[in-house]
XYZ file of C-alpha atoms in Angstrom:
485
model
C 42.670 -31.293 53.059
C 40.701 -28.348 55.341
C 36.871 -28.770 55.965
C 34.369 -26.235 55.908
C 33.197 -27.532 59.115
C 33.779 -24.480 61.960
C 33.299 -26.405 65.288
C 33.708 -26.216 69.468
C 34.567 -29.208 71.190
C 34.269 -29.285 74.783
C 35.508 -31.860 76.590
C 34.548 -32.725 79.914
C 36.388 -34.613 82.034
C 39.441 -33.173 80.175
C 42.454 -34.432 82.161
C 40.815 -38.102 82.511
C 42.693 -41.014 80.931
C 40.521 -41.657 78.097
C 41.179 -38.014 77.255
C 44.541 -38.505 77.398
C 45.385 -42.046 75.533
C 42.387 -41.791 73.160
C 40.042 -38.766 72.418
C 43.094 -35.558 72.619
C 45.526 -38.038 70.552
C 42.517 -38.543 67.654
C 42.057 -34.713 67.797
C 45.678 -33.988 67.155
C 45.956 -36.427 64.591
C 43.272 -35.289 62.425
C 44.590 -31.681 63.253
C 47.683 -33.114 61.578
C 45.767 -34.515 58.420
C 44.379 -31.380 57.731
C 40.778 -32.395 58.327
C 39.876 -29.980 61.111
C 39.180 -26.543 60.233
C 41.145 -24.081 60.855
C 39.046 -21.843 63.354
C 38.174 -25.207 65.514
C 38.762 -24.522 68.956
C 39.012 -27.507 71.913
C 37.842 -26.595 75.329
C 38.916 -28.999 78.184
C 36.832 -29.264 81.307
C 37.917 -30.364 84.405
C 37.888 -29.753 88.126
C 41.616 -29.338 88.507
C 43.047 -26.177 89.846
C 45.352 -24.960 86.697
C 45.336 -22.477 84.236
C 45.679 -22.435 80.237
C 49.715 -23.153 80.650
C 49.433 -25.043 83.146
C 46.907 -27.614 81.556
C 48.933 -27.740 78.216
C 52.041 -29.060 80.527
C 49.523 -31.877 81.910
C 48.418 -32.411 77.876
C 52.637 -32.091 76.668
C 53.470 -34.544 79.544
C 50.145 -36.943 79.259
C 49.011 -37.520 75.473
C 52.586 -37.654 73.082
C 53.319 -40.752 74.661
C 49.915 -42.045 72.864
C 49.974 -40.313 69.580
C 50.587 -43.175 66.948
C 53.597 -44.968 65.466
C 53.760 -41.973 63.391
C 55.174 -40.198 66.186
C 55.172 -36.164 66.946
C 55.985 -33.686 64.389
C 56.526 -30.771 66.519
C 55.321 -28.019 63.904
C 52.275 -29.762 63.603
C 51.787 -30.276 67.508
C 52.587 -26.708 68.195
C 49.683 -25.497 65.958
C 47.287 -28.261 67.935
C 48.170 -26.972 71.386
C 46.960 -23.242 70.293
C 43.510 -24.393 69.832
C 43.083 -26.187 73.316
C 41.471 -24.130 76.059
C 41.089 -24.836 79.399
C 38.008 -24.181 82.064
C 37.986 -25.165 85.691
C 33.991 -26.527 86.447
C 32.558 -27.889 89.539
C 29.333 -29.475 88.254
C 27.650 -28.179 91.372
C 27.925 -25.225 90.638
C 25.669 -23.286 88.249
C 28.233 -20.180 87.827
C 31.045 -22.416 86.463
C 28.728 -22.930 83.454
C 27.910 -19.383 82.838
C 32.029 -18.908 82.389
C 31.634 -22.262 80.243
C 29.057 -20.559 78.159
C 30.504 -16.894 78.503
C 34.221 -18.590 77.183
C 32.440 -20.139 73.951
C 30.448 -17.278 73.318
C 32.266 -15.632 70.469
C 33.725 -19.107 68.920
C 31.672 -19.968 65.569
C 30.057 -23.589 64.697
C 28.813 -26.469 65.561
C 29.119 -27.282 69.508
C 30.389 -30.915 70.134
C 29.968 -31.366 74.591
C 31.996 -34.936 74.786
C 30.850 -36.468 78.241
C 34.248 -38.588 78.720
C 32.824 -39.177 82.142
C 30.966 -41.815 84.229
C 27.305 -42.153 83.544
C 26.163 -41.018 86.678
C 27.460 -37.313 85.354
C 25.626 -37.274 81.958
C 22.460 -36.294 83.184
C 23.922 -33.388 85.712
C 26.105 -31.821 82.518
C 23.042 -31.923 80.283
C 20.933 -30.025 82.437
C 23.745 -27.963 83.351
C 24.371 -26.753 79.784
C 20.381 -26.499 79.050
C 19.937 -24.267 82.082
C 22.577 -21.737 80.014
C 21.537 -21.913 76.383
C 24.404 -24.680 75.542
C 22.191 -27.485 74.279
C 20.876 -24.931 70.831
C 23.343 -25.774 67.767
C 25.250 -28.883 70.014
C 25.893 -32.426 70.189
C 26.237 -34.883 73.022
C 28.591 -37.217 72.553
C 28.205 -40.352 75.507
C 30.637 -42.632 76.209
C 29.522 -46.201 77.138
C 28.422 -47.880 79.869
C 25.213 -46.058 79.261
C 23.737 -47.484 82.423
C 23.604 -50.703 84.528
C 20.894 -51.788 83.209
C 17.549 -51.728 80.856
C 15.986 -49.567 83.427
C 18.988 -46.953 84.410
C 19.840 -47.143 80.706
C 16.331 -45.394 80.125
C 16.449 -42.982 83.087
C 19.369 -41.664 81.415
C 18.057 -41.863 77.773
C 15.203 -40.136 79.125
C 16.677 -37.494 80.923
C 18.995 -36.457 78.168
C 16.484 -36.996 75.167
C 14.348 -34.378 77.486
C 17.294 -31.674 76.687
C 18.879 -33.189 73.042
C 17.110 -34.649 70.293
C 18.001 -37.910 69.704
C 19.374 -35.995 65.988
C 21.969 -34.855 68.940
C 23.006 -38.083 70.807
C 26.239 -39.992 69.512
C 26.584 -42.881 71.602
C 29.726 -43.548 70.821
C 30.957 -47.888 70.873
C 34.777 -46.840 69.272
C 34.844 -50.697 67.520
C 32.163 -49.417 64.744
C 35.161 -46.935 63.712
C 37.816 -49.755 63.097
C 39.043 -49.855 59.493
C 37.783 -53.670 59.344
C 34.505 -52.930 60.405
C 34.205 -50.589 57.808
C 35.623 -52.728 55.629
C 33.390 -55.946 56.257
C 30.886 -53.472 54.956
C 32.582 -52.860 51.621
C 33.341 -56.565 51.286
C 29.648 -57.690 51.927
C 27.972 -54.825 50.065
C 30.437 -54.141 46.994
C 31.222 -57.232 45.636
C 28.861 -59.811 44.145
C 31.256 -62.283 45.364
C 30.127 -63.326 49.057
C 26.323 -61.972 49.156
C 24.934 -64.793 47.504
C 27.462 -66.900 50.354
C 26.567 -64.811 53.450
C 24.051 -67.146 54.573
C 22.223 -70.209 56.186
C 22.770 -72.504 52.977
C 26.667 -71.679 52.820
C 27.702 -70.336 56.746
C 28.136 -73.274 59.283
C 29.265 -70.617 62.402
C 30.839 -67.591 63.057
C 32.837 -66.548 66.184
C 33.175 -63.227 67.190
C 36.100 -62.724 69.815
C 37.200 -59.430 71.944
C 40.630 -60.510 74.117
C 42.346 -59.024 76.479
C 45.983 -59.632 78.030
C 45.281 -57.353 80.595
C 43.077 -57.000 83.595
C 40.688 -54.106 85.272
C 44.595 -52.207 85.871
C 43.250 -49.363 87.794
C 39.546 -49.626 87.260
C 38.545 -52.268 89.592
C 36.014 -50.175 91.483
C 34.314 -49.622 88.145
C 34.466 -53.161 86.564
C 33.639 -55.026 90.270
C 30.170 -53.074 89.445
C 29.987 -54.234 86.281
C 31.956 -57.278 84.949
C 31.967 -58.262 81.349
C 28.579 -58.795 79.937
C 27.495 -55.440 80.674
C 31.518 -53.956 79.702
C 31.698 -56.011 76.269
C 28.493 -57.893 75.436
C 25.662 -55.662 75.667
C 27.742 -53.016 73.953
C 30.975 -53.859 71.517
C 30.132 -57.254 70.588
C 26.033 -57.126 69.845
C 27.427 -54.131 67.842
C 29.716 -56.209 65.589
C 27.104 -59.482 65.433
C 24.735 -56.690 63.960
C 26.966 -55.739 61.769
C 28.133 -58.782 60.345
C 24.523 -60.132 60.327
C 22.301 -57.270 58.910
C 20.338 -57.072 55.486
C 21.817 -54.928 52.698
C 20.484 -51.375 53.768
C 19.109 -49.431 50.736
C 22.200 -46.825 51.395
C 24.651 -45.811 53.883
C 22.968 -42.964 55.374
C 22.628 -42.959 59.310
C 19.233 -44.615 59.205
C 19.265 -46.818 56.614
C 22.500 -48.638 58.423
C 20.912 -48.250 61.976
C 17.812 -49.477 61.089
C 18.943 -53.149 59.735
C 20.901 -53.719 62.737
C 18.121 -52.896 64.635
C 16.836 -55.567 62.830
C 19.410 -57.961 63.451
C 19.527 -57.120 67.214
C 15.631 -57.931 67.284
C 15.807 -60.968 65.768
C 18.104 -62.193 68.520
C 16.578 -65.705 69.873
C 15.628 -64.849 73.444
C 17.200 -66.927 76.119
C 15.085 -69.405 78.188
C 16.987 -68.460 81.898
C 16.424 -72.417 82.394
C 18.653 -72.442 78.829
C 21.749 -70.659 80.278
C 23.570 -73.329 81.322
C 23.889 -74.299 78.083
C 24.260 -71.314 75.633
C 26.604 -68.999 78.243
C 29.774 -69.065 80.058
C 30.615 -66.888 82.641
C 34.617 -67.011 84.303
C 36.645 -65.281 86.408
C 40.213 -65.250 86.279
C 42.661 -66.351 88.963
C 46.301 -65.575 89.442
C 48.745 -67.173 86.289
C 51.124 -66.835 84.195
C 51.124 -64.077 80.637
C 54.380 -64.109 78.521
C 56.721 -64.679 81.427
C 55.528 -62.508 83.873
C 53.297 -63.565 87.281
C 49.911 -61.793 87.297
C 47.469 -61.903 90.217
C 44.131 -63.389 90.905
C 40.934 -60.595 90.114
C 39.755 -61.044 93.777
C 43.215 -59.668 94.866
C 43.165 -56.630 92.132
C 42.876 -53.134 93.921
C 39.518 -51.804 94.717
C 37.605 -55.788 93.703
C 36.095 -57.334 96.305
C 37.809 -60.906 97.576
C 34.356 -62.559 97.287
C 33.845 -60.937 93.918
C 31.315 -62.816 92.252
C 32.018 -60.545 88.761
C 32.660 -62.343 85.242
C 35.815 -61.426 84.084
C 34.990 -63.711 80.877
C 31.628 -64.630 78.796
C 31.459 -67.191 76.028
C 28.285 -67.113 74.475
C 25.966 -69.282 71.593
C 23.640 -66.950 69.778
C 20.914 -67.747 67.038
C 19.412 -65.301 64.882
C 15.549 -65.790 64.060
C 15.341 -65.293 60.645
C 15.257 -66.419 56.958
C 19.363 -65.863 56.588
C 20.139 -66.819 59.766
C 18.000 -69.367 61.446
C 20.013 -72.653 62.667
C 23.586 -71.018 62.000
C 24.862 -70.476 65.836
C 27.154 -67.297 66.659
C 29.755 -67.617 69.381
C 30.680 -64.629 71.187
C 33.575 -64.321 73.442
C 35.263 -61.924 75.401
C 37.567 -61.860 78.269
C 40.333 -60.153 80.370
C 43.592 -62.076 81.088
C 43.653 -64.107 78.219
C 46.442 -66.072 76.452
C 46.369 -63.185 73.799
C 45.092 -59.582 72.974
C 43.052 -60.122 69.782
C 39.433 -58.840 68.354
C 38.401 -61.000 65.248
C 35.350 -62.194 63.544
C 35.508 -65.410 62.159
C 33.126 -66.780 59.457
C 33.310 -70.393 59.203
C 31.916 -71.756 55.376
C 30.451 -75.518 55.333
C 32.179 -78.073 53.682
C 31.788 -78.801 50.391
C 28.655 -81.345 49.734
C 30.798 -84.034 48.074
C 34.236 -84.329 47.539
C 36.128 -85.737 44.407
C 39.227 -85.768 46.141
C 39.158 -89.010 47.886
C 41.250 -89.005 50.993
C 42.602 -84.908 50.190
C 38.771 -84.454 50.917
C 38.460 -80.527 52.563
C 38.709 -80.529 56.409
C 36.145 -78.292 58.449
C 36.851 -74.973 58.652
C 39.154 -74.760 55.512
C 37.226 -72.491 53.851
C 36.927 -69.435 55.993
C 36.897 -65.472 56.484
C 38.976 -63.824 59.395
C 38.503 -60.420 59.756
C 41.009 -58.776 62.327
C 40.340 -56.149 64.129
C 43.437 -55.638 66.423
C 46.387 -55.920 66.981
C 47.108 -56.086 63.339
C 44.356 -55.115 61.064
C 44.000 -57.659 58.693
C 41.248 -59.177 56.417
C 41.986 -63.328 55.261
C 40.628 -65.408 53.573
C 41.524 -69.096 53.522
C 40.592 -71.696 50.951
C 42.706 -75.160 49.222
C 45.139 -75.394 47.177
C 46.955 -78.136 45.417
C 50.607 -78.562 47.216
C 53.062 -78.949 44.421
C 54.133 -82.298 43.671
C 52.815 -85.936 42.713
C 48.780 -86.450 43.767
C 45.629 -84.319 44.533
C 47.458 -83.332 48.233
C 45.270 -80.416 49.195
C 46.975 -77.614 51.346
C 44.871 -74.497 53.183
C 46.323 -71.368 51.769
C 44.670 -67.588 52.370
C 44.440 -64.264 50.322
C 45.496 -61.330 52.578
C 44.577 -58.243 52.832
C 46.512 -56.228 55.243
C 46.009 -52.541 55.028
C 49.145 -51.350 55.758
C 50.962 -53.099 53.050
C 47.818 -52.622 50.754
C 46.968 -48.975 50.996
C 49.703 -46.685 51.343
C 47.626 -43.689 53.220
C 48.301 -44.430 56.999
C 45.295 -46.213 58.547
C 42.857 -43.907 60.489
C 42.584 -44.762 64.088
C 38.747 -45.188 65.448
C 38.228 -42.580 67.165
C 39.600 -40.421 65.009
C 36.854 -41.285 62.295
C 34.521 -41.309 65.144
C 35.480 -37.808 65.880
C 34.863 -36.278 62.945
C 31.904 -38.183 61.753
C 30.514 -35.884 64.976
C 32.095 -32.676 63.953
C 30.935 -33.414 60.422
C 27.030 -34.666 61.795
C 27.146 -38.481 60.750
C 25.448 -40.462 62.443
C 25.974 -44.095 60.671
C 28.693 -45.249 63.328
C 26.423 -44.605 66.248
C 24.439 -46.298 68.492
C 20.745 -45.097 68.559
C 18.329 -45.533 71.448
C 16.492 -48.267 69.612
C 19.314 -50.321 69.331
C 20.265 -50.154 72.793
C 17.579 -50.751 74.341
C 17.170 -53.957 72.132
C 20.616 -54.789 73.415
C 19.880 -54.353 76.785
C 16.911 -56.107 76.535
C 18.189 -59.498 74.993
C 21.168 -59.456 77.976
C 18.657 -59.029 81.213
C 17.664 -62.848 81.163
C 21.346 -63.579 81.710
C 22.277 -61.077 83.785
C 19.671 -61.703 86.365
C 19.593 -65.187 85.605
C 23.984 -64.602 87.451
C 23.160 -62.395 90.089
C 20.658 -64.825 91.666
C 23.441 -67.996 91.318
C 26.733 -69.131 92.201
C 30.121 -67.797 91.216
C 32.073 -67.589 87.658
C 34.026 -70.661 86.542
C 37.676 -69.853 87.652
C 40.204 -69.931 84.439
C 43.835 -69.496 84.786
C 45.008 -66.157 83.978
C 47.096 -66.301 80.523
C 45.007 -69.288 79.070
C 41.669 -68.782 76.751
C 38.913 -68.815 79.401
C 36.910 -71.606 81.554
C 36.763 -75.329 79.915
C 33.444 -74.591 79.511
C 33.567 -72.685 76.445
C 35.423 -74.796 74.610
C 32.883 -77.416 75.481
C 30.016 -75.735 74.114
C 31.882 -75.354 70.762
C 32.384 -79.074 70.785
C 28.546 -79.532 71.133
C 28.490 -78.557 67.725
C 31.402 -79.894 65.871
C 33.164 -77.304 65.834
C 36.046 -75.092 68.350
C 37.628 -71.848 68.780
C 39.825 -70.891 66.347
C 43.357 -71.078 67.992
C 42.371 -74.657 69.083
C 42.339 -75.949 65.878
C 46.254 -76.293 65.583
């Protein structure tokens, strides 16, 4: 069904890769749906030397291949292709924004600038499009890393709150736009069933994983400058602990949800650096094995250096200060070369107090949630059963809920909800100042506490991460999920 939402979306750094395998194949597919309006127009921004034709052959050749299992209907794609527009900028030069501004002049609605760029160009393009006009009736859509660090994290914050109201900023973190994330929030806020359980008295631990199968591919100038605390932590997986952990928020309006994980995120136990030893692991992964095939060590990846002394992998234990949370520990993990590509949260309930089943007693960790977030999209929960037959023989069995079987409307991808929560002005699903800077603030111990010592524990590639992690499970009864079998 149309909108009545006219829009502009201008998107720099138009012939990138995350233009072509993400943001252009969420536009077309909500061009598809029938949720953009008609008179939308997309301009892409780039430096490269092509016309309109020529830049819809780089789009024809670059995106279908990443549209979803739905495939291309050609009608449909057609149609999409004669809203695109294309503009050749130099950001250096003040007159290729004039023919920005002079090319959007007579196009109606809302302005949407996505910056799908590196950081150190946000600033330059928002002073760029204040110095002709382009910052009146716009937002500023950033993709992460927003900065290094607490301090360049500001500078930029600064600098573009100086030209966009933070009303303006999206912030974009694409795992608040999964269908399970959005979900946790309907279980946890529509049904009576689990508030009075989301807590202290009835949660023993939760795990929160991001994995990877693959490593930095092509980006190893980028992540050798970064690693994972500052690509994952600070950003994707702080997002969903907040989420899973906030207070009811009186509604879903941008604020209300914002401001109870800004809660959550200041609540965050700070860590002693004499403490993080014990409550993080950092590894780095060296050459191995991954479904057959021989991958190579990250010192020897293209554009890392071979005394690289980046974390390719973090465990972490995190504690919550307050009345729901205090004493429950949350284990965070995230990592590239692992045994498997999987994002899940994983809420582990305590045991029952006494048992009246004798020797069938409930193991730990039978009664659970698992809430998956890729690659299938999946919400479980496990509990015992009876197994058929003579005797109280107790069995773990789970309740499914997988989407795709469930609802028959096709799932919508993340950034396509993301997308058009911007063209529509919502703001729920992104991250505001406040937030980050909590964020960053909570990670600085650690990350200064690892520049000043030695080098990441090495881990195998293909295998779950460093010994270590697994060891600081075991510190409190408990282990990672695929360990258990």
């Amino acid at each position: 069904m149309q909108t009545d939402s006219s829009f502009t979306f201008v998107l720099f750094g138009g012939t990138g890769d995350l233009s072509m395998r993400k943001i252009l194949p969420a536009l077309y597919e909500a061009h598809r749906a029938g949720m953009l309006e008609a008179s939308g127009k997309i301009i892409a921004v780039a430096r490269h030397e092509e016309d309109r034709n020529g830049y819809l052959q780089w789009v024809n050749e670059h995106v279908k291949a990443h549209v979803s299992k739905n495939g291309i209907d050609e009608n449909a794609w057609s149609s999409f292709l004669e809203r695109i527009e294309y503009v050749k900028l130099d950001l250096g030069k003040a007159e290729d924004f004039v023919k920005l501004r002079d090319a959007m002049q007579d196009l109606p609605g809302t302005r949407v600038f996505y910056l799908a760029t590196g950081p150190s160009l946000f600033v330059p393009i928002c002073r760029a499009l204040a110095s002709v006009g382009l910052n009146e009736n716009a937002r500023i859509v950033l993709e992460k890393p927003l900065g290094y660090d607490l301090r360049s994290s500001n500078a930029i914050n600064d600098a573009v709150g100086e030209i966009f109201a933070e009303g303006q900023i999206y912030r974009i973190d694409h795992y608040l736009g999964k269908e399970p994330v959005q979900n946790l929030l309907a279980l946890r806020f529509g049904n009576a069933l689990f508030e009075p359980l989301w807590r202290r008295e009835w949660v023993e631990s939760i795990q929160i994983t991001i994995a990877e199968e693959l490593g930095v591919e092509a980006r190893g100038d980028f992540y050798d400058n970064t690693g994972a605390l500052r690509d994952m932590v600070q950003n994707h997986l702080l997002q969903l602990l907040s989420i899973v952990a906030m207070e009811p928020p009186h509604s879903m309006d941008s604020d209300s949800v914002r401001d109870e994980k800004l809660r959550v995120l200041r609540a965050l136990k700070p860590i002693d650096p004499r403490d993080i030893g014990k409550v993080a692991v950092r590894g780095q992964y060296h050459a191995g094995v991954i479904r057959g095939a021989s991958v190579p060590a990250y010192a020897t990846e293209p554009g890392v250096k071979t005394d690289s002394a980046t974390e390719t992998f973090v465990a972490l234990k995190v504690e919550i200060e307050n009345w729901r949370w205090a004493g429950v520990p949350f284990f965070l993990r995230t990592g590239k070369r692992l045994a498997d590509r999987v994002a899940e949260i994983v809420v582990n309930f305590r045991a029952v107090p006494h048992s009246a089943l004798g020797s069938s007693a409930p193991r730990p960790g039978a009664n659970r949630l698992v809430i998956r977030l890729q690659p299938n999209e999946t919400i479980r929960l496990y509990c015992l059963a009876k197994k058929p037959g003579e005797g109280m023989n107790l069995s773990s069995v789970h309740l499914d809920l997988a989407f795709d079987q469930f609802f028959k409307e096709g799932q919508m991808e993340a950034y396509q909800r993301l997308l058009l929560d911007v063209i529509h002005g919502r703001l729920a699903l992104f991250v505001r100042r406040d937030e980050q800077e909590a964020a960053w603030k909570w990670v600085e111990p650690i990350l200064n506490e690892w520049a000043a010592s030695g080098k990441p524990k090495p881990y195998a590639a293909g295998t779950w991460g460093p010994a270590a992690a697994s060891a600081m499970l075991a510190q409190h009864d408990t282990c990672w999920l695929e360990e258990e079998n």
